[in-house]
Short mmCIF file of C-alpha atoms in Angstrom, two decimals:
data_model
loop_
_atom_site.label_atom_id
_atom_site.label_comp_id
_atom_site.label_asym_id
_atom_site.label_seq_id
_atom_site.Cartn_x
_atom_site.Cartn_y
_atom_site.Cartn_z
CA UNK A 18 0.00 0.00 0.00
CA UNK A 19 2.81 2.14 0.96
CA UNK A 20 4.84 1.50 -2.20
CA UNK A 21 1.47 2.20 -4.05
CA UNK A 22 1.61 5.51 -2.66
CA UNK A 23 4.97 6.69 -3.23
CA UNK A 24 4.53 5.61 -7.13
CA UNK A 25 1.46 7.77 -7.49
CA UNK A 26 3.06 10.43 -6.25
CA UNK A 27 6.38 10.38 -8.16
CA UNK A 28 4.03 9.79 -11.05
CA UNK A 29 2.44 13.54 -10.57
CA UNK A 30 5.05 15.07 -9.13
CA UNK A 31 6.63 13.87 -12.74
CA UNK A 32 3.85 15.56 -14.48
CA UNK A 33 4.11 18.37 -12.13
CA UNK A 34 7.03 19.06 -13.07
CA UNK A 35 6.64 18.53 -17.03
CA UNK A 36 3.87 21.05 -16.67
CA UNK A 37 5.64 23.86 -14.77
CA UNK A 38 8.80 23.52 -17.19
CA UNK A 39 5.90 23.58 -20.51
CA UNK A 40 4.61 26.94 -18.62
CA UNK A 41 8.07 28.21 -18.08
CA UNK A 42 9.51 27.64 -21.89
CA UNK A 43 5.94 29.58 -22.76
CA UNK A 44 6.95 32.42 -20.60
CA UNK A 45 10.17 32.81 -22.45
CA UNK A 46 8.80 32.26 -25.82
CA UNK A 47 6.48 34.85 -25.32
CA UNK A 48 8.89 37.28 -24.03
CA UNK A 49 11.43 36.41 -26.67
CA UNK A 50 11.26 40.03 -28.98
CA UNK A 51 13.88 38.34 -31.52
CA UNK A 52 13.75 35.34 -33.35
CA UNK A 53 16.68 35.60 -35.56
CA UNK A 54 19.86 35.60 -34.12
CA UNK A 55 22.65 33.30 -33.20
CA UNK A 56 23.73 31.48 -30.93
CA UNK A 57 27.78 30.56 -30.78
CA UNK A 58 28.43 27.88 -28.09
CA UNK A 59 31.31 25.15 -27.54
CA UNK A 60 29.00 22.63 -27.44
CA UNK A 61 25.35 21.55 -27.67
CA UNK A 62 23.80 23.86 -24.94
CA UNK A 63 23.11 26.39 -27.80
CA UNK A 64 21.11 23.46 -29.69
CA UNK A 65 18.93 23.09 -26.60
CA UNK A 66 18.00 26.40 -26.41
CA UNK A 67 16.96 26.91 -29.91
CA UNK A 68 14.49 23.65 -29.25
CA UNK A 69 13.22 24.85 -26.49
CA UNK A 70 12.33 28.04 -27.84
CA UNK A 71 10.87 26.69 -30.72
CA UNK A 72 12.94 28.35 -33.66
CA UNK A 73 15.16 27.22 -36.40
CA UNK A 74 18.89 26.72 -35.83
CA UNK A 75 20.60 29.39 -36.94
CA UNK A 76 24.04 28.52 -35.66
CA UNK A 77 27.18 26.90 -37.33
CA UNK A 78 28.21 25.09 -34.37
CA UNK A 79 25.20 23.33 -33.99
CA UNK A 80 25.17 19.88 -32.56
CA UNK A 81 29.20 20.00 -32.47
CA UNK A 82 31.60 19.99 -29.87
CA UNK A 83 34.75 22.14 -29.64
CA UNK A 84 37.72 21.97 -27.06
CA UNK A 85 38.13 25.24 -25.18
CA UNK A 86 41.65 24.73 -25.70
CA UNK A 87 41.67 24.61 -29.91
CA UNK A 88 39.22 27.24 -30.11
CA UNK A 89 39.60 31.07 -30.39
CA UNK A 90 36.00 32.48 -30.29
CA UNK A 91 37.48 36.07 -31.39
CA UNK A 92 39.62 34.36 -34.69
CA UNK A 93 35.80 32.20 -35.26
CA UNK A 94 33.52 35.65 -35.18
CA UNK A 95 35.92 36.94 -37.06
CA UNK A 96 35.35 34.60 -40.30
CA UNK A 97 32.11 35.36 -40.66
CA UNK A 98 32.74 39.07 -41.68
#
């Protein structure tokens, strides 16, 4: 009975928790005044913000990882002009 218990209520805390995070990406979405811009990261956390916005990936690192070490983010910026 016990163990019953404690399942059901991991089960909504889950969904709990799923809700409050689908509220909280809405928040941002809807404060979000620019769509179109890019995001330059080392690695994939730039990927998972475009998703959870919602928008299209407008980055040319996307879904790649780059060693802090081998990579000058002044000399890569710098390319693109």
């Amino acid at each position: 009975m016990i163990r019953y218990l404690w399942e059901s209520c991991q089960i909504i805390k889950k969904k709990i928790k799923t809700v409050e995070w689908k509220i909280y990406k809405k928040k941002r979405c809807c404060r979000l005044k620019n769509s179109d811009f890019t995001i330059i990261a080392s690695n994939c956390n730039g990927s998972f913000m475009y998703y959870d916005m919602g928008l299209s990936y407008l980055t040319p690192t996307v879904n790649l990882f780059l060693n802090m070490n081998d990579f000058d983010y002044a000399k890569f910026l710098n390319r693109g002009r």
